[in-house]
PDB file of C-alpha atoms in Angstrom:
ATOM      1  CA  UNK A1322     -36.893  -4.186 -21.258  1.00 54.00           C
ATOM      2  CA  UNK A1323     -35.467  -5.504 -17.841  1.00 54.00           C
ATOM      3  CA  UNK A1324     -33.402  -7.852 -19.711  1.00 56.00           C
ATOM      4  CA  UNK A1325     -31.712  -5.213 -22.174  1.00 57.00           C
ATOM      5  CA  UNK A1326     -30.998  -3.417 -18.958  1.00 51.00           C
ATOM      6  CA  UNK A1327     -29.300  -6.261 -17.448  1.00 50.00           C
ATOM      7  CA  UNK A1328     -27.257  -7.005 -20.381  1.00 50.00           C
ATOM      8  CA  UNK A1329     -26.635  -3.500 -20.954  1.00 54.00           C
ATOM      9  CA  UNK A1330     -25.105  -2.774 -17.514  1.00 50.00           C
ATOM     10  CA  UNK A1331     -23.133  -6.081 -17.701  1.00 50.00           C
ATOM     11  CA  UNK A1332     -21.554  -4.707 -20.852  1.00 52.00           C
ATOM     12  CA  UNK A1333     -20.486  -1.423 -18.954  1.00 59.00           C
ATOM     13  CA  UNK A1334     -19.262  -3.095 -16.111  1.00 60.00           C
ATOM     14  CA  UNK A1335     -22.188  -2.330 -13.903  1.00 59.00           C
ATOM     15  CA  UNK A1336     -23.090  -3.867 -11.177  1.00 59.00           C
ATOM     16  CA  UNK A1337     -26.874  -3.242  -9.354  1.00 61.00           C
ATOM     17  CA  UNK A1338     -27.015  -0.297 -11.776  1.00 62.00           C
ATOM     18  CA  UNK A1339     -24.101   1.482 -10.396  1.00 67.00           C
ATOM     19  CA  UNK A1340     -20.167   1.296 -11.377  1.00 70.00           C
ATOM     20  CA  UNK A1341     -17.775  -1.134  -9.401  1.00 71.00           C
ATOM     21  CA  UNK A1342     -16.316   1.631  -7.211  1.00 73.00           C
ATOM     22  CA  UNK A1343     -19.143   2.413  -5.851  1.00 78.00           C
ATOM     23  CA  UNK A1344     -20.162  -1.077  -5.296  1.00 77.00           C
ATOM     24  CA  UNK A1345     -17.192  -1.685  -3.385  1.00 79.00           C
ATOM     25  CA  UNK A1346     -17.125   1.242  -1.332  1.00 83.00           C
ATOM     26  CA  UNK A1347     -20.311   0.619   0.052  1.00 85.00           C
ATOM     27  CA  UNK A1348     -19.754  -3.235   0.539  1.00 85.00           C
ATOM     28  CA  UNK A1349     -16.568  -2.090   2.444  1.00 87.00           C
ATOM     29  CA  UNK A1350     -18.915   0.580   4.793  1.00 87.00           C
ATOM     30  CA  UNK A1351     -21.622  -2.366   5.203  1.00 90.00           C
ATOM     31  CA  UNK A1352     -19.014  -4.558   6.412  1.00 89.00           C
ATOM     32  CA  UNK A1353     -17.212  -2.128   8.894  1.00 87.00           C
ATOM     33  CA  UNK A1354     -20.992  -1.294  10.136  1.00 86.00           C
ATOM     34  CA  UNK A1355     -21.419  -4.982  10.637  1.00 87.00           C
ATOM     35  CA  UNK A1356     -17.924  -5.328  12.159  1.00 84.00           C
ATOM     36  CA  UNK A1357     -18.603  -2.577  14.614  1.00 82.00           C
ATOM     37  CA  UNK A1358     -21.984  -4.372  15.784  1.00 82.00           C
ATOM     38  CA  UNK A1359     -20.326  -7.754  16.279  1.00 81.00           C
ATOM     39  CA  UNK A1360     -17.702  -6.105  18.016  1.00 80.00           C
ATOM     40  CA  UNK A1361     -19.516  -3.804  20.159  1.00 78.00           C
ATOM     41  CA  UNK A1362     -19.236  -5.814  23.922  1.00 78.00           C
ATOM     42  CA  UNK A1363     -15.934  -6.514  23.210  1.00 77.00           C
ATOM     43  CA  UNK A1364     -13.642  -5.077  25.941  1.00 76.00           C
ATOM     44  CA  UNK A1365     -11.051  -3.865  23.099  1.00 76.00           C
ATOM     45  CA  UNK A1366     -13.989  -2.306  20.904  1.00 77.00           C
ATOM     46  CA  UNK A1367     -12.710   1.073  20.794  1.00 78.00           C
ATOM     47  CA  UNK A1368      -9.901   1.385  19.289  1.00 80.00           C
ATOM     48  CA  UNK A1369     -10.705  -1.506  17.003  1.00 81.00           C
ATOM     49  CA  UNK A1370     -13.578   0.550  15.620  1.00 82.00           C
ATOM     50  CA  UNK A1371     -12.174   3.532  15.310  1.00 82.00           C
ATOM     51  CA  UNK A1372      -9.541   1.927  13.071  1.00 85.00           C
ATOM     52  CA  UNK A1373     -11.976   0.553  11.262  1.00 86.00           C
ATOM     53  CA  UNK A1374     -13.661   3.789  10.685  1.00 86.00           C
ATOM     54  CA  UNK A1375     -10.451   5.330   9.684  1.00 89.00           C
ATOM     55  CA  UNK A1376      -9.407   2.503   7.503  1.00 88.00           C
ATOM     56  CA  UNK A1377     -12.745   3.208   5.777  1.00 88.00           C
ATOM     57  CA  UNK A1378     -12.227   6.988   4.683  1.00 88.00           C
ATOM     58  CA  UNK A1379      -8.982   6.430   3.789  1.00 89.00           C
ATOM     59  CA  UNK A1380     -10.191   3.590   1.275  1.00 85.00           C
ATOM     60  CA  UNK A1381     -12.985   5.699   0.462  1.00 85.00           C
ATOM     61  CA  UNK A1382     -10.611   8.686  -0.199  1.00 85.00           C
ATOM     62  CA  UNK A1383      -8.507   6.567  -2.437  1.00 83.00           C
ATOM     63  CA  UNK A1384     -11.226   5.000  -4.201  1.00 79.00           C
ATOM     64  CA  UNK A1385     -13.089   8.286  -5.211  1.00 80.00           C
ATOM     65  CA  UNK A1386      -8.784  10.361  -6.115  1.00 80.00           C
ATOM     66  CA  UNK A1387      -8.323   7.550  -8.390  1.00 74.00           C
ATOM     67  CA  UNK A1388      -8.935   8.606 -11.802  1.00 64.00           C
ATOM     68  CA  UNK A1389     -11.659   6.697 -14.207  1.00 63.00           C
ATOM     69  CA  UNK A1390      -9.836   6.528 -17.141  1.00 60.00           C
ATOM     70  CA  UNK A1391      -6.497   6.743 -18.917  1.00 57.00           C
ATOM     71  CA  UNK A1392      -4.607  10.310 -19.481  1.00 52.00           C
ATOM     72  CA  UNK A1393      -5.030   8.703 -22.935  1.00 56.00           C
ATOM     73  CA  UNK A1394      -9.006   9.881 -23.126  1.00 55.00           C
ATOM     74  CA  UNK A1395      -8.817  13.628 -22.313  1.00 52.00           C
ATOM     75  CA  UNK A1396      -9.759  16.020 -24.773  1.00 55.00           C
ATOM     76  CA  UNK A1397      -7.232  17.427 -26.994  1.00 59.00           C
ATOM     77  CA  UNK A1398      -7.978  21.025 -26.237  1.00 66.00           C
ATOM     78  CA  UNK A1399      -6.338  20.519 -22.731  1.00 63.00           C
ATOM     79  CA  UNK A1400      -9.204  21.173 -20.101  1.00 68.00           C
ATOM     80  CA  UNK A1401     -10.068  18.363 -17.829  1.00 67.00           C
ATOM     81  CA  UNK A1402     -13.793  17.744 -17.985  1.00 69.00           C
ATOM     82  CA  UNK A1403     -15.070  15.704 -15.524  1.00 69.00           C
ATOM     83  CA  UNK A1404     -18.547  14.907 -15.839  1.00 74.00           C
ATOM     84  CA  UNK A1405     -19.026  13.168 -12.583  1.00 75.00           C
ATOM     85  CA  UNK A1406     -18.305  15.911 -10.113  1.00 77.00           C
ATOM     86  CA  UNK A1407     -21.623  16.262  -7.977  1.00 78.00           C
ATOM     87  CA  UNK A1408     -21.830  12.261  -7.254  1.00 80.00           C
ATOM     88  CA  UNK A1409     -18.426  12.212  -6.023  1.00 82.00           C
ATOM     89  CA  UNK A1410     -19.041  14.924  -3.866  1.00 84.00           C
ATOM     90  CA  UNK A1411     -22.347  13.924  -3.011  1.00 85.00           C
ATOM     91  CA  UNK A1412     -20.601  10.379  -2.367  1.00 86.00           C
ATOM     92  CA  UNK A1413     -17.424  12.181  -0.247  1.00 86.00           C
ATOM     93  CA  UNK A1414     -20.361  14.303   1.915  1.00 88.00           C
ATOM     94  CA  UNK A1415     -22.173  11.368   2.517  1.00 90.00           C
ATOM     95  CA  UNK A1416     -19.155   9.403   3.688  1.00 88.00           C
ATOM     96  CA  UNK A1417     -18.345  11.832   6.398  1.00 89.00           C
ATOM     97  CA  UNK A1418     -21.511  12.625   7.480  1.00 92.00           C
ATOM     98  CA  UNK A1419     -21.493   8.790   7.961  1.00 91.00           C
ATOM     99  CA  UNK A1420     -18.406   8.730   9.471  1.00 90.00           C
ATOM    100  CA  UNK A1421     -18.993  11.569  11.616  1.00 91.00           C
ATOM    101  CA  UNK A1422     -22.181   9.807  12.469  1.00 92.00           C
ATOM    102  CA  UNK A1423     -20.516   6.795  13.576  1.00 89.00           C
ATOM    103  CA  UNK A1424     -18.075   8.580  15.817  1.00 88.00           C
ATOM    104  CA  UNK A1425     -20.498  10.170  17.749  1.00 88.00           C
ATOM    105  CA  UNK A1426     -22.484   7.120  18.027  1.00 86.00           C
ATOM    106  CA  UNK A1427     -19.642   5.477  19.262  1.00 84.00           C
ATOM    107  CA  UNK A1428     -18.450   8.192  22.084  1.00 82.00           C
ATOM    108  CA  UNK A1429     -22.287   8.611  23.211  1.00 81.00           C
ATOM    109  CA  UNK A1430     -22.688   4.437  23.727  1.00 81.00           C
ATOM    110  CA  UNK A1431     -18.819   3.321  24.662  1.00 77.00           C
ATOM    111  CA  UNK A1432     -17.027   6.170  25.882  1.00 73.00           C
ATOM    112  CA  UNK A1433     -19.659   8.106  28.047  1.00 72.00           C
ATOM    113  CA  UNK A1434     -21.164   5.082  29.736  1.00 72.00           C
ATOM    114  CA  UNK A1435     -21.520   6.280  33.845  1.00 72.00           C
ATOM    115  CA  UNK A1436     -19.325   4.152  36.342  1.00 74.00           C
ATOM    116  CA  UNK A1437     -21.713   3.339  39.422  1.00 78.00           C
ATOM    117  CA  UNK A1438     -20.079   3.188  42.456  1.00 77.00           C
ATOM    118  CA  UNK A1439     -19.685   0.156  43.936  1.00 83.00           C
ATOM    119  CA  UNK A1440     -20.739  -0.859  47.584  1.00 83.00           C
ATOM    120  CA  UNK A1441     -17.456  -1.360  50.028  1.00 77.00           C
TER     121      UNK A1441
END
């Protein structure tokens, strides 16, 4: 059975059991996690992150606005029907609760670190 699964999902373009755009957007938030903990000593950090973060949602926003499939496959009755509706919103919540996440994260552990006074 695991092998008709594997050839199955190669056949519809899966890959891990889920479709391409997701795989990508979450290889894309791996990888700006990952940049962000390289990156976090670095005296230019901030901004760099919070670039990163906004480069993110913006891929992630055009990622999920793209359509699936050609104008050419939509019923002839004239209704849009789109099936997938709760992941993509489930996928777009969990993004900026992520996001969101990240941000405050970042203010609590770069931005409010206390100055100590130094001795004269």
């Amino acid at each position: 059975k695991f092998c008709n699964w594997v050839v199955s999902s190669l056949l519809m373009g899966l890959i891990l059991g889920v479709g391409a755009g997701v795989f990508i957007i979450v290889v894309v938030w791996a990888l700006i996690v990952l940049g962000s903990l390289v990156m976090m000593n670095s005296p230019k950090a901030k901004v760099i992150q919070v670039l990163l973060v906004l480069v993110g949602a913006v891929f992630t926003a055009i990622l999920i606005s793209v359509p699936r499939e050609h104008s050419d496959s939509q019923p002839d009755d004239g209704t849009t029907r789109d099936q997938y509706i709760a992941g993509r919103t489930a996928l777009l919540v969990l993004c900026c609760v992520f996001a969101a996440l990240a941000l405050v994260l970042m203010v609590l552990t770069h931005w409010m670190v206390p100055l100590r006074a130094r001795p004269v």
